[in-house]
Short mmCIF file of N, CA and C and ligand atoms in Angstrom, two decimals:
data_model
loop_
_atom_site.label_atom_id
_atom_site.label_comp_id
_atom_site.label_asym_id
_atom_site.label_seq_id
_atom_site.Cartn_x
_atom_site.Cartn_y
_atom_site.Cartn_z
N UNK C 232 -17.83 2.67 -11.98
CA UNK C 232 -18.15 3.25 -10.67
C UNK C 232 -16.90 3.92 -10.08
N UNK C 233 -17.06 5.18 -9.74
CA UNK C 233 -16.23 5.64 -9.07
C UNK C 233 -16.01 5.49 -7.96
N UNK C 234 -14.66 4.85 -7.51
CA UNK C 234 -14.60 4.53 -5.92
C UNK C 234 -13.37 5.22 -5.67
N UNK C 235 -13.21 4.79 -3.93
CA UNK C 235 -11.72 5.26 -3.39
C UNK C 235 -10.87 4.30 -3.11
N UNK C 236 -9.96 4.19 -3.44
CA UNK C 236 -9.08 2.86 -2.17
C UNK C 236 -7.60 3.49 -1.17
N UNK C 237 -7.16 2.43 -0.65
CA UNK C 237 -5.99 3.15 0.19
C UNK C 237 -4.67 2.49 -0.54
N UNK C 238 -3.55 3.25 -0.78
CA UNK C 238 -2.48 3.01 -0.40
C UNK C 238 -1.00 3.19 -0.02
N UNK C 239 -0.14 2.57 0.24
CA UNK C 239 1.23 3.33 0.86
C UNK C 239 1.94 2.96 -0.40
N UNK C 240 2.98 3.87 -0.58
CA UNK C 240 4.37 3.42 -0.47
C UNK C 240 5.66 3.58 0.42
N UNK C 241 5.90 1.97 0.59
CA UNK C 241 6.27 1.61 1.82
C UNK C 241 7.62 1.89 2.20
N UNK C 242 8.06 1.61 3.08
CA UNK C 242 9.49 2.72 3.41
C UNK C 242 10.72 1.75 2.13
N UNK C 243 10.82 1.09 1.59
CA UNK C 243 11.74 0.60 0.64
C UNK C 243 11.67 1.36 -0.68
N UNK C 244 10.06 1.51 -0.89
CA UNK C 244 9.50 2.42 -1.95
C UNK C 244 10.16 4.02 -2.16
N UNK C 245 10.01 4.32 -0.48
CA UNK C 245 10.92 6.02 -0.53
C UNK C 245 12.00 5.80 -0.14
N UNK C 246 12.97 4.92 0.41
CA UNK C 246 13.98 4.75 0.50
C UNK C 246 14.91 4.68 -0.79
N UNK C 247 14.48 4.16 -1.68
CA UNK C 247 14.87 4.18 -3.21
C UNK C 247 14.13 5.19 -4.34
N UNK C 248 13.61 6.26 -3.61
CA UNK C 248 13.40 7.48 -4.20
C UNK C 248 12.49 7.39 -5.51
N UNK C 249 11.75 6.40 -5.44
CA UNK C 249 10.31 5.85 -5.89
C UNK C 249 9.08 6.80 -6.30
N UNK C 250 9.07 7.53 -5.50
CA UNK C 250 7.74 8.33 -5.18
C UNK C 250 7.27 8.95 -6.20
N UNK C 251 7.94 9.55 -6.89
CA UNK C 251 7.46 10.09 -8.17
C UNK C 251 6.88 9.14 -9.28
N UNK C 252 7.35 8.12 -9.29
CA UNK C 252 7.40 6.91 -10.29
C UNK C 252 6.10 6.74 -10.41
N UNK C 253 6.16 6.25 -9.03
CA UNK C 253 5.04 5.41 -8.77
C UNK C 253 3.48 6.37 -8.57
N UNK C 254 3.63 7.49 -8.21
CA UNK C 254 2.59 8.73 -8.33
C UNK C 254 2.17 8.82 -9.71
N UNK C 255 3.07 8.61 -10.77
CA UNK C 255 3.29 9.31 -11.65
C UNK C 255 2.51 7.87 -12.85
N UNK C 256 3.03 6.91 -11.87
CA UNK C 256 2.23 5.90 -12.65
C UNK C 256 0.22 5.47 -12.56
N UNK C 257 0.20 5.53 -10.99
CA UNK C 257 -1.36 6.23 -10.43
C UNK C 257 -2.06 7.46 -10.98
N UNK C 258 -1.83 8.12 -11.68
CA UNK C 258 -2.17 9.69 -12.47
C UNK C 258 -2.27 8.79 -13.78
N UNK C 259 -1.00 8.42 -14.42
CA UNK C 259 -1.20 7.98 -15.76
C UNK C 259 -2.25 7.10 -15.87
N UNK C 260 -2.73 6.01 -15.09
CA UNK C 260 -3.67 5.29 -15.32
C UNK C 260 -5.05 5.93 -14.67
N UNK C 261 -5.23 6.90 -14.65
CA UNK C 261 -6.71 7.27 -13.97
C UNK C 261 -6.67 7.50 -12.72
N UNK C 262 -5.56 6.93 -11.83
CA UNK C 262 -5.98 7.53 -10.66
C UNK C 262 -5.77 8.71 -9.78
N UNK C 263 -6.65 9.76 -9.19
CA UNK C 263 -6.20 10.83 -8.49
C UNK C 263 -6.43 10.61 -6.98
N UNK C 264 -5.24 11.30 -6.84
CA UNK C 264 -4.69 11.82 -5.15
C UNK C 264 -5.51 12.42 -4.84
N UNK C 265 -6.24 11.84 -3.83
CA UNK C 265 -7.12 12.63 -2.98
C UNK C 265 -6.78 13.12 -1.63
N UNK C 266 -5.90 12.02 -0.99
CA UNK C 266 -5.27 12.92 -0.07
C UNK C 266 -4.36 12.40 0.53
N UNK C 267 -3.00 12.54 0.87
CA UNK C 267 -1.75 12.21 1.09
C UNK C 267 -0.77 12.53 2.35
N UNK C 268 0.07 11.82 3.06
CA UNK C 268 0.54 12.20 3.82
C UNK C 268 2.08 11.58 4.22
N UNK C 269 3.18 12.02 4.50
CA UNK C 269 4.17 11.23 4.56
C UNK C 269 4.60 11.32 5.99
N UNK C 270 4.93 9.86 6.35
CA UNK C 270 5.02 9.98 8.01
C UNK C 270 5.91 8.34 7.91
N UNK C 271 6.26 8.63 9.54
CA UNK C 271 6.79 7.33 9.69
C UNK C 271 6.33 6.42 10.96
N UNK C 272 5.55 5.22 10.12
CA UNK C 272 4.59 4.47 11.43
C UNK C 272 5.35 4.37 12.34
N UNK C 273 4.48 4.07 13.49
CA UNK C 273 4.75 3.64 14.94
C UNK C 273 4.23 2.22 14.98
N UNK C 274 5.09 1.55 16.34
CA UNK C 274 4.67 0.38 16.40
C UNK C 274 3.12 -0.21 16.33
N UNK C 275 2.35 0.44 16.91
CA UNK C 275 1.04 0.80 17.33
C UNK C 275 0.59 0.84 16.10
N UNK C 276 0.64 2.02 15.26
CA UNK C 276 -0.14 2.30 14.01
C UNK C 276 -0.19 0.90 12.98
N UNK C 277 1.03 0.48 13.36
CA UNK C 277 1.29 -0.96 12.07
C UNK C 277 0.81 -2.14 12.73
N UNK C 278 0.99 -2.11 13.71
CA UNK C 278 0.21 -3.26 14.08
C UNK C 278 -1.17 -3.42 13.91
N UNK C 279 -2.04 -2.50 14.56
CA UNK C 279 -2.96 -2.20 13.79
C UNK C 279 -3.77 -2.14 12.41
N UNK C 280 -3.32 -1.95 11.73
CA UNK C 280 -2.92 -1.81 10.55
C UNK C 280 -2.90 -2.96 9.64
N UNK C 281 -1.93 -3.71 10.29
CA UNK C 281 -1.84 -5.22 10.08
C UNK C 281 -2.21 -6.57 11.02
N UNK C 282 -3.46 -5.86 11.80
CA UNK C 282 -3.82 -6.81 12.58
C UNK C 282 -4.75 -8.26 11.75
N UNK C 283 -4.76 -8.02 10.72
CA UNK C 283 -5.57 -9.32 10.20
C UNK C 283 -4.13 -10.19 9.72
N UNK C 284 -3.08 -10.17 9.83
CA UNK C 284 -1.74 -11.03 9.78
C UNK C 284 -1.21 -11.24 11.11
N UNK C 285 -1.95 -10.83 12.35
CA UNK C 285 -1.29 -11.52 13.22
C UNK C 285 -0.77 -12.84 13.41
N UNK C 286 -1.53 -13.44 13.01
CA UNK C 286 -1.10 -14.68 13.57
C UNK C 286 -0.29 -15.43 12.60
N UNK C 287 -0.03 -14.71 11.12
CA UNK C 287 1.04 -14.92 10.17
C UNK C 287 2.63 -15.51 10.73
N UNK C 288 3.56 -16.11 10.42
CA UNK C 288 4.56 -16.60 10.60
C UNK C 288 5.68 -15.12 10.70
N UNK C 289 4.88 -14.14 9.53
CA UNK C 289 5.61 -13.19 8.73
C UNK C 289 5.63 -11.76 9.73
N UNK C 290 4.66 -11.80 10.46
CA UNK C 290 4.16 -10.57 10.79
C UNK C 290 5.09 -9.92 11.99
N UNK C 291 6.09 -10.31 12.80
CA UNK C 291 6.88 -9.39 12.95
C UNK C 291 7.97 -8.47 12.31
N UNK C 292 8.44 -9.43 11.30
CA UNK C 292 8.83 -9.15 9.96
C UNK C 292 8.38 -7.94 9.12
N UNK C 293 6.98 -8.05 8.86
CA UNK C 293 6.24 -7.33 7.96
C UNK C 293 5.74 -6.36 9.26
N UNK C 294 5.94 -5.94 10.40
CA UNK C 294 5.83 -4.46 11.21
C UNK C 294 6.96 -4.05 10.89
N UNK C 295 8.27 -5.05 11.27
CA UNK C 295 9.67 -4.12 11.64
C UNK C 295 10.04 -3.47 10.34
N UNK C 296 9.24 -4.28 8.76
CA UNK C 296 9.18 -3.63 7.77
C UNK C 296 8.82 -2.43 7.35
N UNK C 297 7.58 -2.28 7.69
CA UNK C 297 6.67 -0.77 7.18
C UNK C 297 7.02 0.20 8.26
N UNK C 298 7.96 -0.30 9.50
CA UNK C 298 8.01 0.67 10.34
C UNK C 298 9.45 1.10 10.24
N UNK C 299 9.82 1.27 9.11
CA UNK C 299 11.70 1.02 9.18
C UNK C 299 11.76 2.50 8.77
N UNK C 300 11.49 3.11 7.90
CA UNK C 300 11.13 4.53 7.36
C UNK C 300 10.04 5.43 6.78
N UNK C 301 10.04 5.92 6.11
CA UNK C 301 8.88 6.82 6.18
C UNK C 301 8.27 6.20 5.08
N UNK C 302 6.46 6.09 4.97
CA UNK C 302 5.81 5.72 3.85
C UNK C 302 5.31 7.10 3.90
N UNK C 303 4.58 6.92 2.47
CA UNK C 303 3.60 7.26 1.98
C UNK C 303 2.40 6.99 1.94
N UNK C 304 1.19 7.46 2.54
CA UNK C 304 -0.43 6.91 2.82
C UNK C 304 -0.63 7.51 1.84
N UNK C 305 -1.54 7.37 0.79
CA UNK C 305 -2.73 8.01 -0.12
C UNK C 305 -3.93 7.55 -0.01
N UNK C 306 -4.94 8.26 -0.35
CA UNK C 306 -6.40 7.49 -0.84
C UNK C 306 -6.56 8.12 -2.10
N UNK C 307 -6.75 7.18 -3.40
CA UNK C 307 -6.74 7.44 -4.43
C UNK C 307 -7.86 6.94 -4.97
N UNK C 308 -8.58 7.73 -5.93
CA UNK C 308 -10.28 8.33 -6.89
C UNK C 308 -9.64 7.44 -8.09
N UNK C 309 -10.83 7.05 -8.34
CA UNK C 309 -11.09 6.86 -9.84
C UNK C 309 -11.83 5.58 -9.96
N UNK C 310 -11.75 5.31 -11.53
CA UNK C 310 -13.10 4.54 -12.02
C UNK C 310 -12.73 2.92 -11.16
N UNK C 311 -13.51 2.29 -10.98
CA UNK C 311 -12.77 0.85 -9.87
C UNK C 311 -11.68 0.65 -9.20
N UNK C 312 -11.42 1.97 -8.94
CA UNK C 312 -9.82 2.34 -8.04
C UNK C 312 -9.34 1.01 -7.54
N UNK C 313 -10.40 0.38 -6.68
CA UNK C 313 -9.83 -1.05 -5.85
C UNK C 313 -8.72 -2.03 -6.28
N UNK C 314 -9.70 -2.19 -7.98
CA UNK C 314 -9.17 -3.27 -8.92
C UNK C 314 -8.12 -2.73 -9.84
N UNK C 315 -8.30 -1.65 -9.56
CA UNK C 315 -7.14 -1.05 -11.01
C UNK C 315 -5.90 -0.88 -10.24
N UNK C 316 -5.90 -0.67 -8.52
CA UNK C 316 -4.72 -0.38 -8.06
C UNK C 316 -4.29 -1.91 -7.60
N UNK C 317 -4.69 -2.61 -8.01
CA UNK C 317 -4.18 -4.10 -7.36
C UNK C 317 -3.38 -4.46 -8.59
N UNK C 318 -4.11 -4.13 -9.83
CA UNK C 318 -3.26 -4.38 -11.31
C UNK C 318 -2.16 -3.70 -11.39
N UNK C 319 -2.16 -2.30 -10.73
CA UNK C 319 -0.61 -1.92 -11.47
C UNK C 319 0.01 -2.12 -10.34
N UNK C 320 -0.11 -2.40 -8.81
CA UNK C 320 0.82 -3.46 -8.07
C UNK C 320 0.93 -4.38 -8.57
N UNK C 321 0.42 -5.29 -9.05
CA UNK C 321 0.58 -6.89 -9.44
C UNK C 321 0.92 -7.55 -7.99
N UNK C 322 1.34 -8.98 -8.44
CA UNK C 322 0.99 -9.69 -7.31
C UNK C 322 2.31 -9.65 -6.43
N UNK C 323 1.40 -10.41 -5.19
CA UNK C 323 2.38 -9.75 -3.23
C UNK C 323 3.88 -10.23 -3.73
N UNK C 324 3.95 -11.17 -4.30
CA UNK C 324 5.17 -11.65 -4.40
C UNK C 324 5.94 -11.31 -5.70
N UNK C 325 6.88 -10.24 -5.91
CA UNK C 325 7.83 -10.04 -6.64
C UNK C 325 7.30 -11.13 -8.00
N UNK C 326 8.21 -11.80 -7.49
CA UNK C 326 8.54 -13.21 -8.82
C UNK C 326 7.54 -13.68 -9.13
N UNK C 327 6.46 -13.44 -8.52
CA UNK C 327 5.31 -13.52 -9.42
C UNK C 327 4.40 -12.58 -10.25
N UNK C 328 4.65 -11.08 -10.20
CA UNK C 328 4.29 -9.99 -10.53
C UNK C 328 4.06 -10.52 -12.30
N UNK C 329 3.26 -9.98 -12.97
CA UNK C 329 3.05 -9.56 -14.19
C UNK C 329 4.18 -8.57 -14.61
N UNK C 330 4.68 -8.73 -16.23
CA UNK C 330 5.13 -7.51 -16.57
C UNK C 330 4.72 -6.33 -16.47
N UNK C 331 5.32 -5.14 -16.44
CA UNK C 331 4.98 -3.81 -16.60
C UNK C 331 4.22 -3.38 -14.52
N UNK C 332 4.46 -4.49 -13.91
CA UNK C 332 3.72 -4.14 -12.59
C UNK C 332 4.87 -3.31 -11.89
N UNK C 333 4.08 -2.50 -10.94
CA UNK C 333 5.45 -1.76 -10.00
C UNK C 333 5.88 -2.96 -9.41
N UNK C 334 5.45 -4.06 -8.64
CA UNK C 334 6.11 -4.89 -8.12
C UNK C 334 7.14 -5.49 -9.22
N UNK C 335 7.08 -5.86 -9.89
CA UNK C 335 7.96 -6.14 -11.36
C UNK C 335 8.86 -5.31 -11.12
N UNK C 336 8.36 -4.26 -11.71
CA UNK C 336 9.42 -3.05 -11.86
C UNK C 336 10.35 -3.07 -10.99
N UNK C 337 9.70 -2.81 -9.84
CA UNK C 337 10.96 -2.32 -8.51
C UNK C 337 11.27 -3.03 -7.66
N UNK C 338 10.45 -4.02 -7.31
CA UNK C 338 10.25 -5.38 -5.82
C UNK C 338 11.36 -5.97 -5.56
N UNK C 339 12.02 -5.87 -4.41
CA UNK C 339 13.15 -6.88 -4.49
C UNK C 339 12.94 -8.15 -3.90
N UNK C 340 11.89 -8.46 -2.47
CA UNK C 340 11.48 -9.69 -2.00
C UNK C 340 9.42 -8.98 -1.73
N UNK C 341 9.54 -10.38 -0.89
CA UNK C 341 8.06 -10.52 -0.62
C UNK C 341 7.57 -9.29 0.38
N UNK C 342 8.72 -9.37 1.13
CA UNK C 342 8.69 -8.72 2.26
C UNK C 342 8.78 -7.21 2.11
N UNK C 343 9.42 -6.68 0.98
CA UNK C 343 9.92 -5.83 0.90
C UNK C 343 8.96 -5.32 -0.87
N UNK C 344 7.88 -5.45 -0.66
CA UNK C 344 7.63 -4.96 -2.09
C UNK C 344 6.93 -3.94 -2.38
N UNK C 345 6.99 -2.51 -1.92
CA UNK C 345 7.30 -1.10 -2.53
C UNK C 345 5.76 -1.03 -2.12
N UNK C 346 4.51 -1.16 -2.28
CA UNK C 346 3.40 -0.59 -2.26
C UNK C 346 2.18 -1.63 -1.31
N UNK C 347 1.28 -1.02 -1.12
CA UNK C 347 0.39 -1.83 -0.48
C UNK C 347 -1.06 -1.14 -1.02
N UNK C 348 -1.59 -1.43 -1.15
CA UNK C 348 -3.23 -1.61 -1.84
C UNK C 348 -4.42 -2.64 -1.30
N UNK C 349 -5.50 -1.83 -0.87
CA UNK C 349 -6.50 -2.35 -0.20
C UNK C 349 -7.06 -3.19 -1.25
N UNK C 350 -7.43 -3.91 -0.34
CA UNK C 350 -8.15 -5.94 -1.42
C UNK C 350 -9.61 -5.74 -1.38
N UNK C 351 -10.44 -4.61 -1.12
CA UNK C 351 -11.80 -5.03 -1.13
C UNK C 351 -12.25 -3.59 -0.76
N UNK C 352 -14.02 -3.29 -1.06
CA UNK C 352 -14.44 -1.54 -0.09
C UNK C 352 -14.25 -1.84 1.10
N UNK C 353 -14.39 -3.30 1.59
CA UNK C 353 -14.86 -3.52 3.23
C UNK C 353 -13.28 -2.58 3.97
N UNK C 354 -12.55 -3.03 2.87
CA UNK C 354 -10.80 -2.92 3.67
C UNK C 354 -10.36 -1.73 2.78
N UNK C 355 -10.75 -1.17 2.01
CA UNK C 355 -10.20 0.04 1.37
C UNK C 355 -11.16 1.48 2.80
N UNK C 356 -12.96 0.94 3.46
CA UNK C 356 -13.12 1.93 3.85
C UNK C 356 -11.95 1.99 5.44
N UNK C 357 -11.99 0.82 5.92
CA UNK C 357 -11.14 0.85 7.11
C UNK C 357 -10.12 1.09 7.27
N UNK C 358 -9.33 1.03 6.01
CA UNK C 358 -7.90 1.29 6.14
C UNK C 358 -7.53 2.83 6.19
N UNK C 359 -8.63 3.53 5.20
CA UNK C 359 -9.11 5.01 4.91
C UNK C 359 -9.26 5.82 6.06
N UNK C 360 -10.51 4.86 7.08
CA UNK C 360 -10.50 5.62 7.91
C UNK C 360 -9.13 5.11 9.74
N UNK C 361 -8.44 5.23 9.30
CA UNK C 361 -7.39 4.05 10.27
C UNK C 361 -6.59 5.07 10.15
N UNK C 362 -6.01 5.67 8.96
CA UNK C 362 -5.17 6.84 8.61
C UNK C 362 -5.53 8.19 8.36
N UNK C 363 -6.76 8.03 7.73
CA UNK C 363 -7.11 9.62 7.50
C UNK C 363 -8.53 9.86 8.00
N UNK C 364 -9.46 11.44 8.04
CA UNK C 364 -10.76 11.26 8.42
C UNK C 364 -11.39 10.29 8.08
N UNK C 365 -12.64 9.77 8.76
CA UNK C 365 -13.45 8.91 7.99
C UNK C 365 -14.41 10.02 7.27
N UNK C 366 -14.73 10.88 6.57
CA UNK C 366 -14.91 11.18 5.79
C UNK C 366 -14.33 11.15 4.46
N UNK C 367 -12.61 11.02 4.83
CA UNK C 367 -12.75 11.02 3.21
C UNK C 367 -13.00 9.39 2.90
N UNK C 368 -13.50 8.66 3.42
CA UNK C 368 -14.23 7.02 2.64
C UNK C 368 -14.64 7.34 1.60
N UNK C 369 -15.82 8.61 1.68
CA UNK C 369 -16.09 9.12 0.13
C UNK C 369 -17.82 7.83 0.27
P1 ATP L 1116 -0.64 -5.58 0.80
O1 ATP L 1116 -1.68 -5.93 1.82
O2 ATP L 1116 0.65 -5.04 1.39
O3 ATP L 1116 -1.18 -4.73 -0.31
P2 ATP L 1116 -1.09 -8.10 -0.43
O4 ATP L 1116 -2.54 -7.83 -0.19
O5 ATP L 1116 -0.65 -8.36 -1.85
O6 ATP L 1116 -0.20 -6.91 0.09
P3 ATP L 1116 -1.12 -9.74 1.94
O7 ATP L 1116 -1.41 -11.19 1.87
O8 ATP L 1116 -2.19 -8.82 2.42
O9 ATP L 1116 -0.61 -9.28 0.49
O10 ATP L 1116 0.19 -9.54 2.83
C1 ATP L 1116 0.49 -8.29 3.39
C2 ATP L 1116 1.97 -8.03 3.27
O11 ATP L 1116 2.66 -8.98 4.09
C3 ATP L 1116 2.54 -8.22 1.88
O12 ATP L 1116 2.46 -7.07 1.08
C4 ATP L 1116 3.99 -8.58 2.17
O13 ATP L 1116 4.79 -7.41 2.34
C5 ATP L 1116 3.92 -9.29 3.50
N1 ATP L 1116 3.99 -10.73 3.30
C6 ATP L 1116 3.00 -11.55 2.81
N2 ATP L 1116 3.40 -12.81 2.75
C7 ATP L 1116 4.69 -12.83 3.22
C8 ATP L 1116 5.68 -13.84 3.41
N3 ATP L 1116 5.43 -15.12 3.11
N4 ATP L 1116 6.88 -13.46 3.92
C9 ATP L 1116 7.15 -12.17 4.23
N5 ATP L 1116 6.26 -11.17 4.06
C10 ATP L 1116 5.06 -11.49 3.57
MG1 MG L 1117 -3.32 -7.24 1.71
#
């Protein structure tokens, strides 16, 4: 099934000049850029954003994080986009990543680990439409 999902790479991701890598690794496995934008959140936008971690221990942490420099938003096509972009992130935490994962690859902490990828359609359509038209949900 062809679906869409959302994701960034997060300001550590372009701060270490990532972007290509990691594009380059989303293309190689099937997935296409559907539509892209580079900006740098506001308090507002991330909070938002990350309002289902409010009440996290982590979550001022994880704003002053994604809001430190510029990400990258995409919504990216292809065959189970959801599940295939959670695999080549691998898991939230670095040291636990699978080989060959960008988190592997590049992650230096929890806090700080290069990409973000929607966990479900419910949260791939909201996040989609949070950043870009809600048309492109697709
Ligand atoms: P993301 O939503 O960014 O794709 P995820 O779904 O793997 O990551 P979540 O549980 O949704 O993980 O957590 C959202 C983000 O919050 C993580 O990507 C990470 O940057 C940060 N985070 C999660 N747990 C911690 C923690 N214990 N300490 C610091 N930051 C954390
Ligand atoms: Mg998540």
């Amino acid at each position: 099934m062809t679906e869409r999902t959302f994701s960034i790479i997060k300001p550590d991701g372009v701060r270490r000049n990532l972007i290509g890598r990691i594009v380059g690794r989303f293309e190689e496995e099937g997935l296409k850029v559907v539509a892209a934008q580079m900006k740098r959140l506001g308090r507002y936008e991330a909070e938002g954003f990350y309002a289902i971690h409010k009440e996290r221990p982590f979550f001022g942490e994880l704003v002053e994080s994604v809001t430190s420099g510029p990400v990258l938003l995409m919504v990216l096509e292809g065959e189970n986009a959801i599940l295939k972009n959670r695999e080549i992130m691998g898991a939230t935490n670095p040291a636990d990543a699978a080989e060959g994962t960008i988190r592997k690859l590049y992650s230096q902490s929890i806090g700080e680990n290069t990409v973000h990828g929607s966990d479900a359609p419910e949260t791939a359509a909201t996040e989609i439409a949070w950043f870009f038209a809600q048309s492109l949900v697709g």
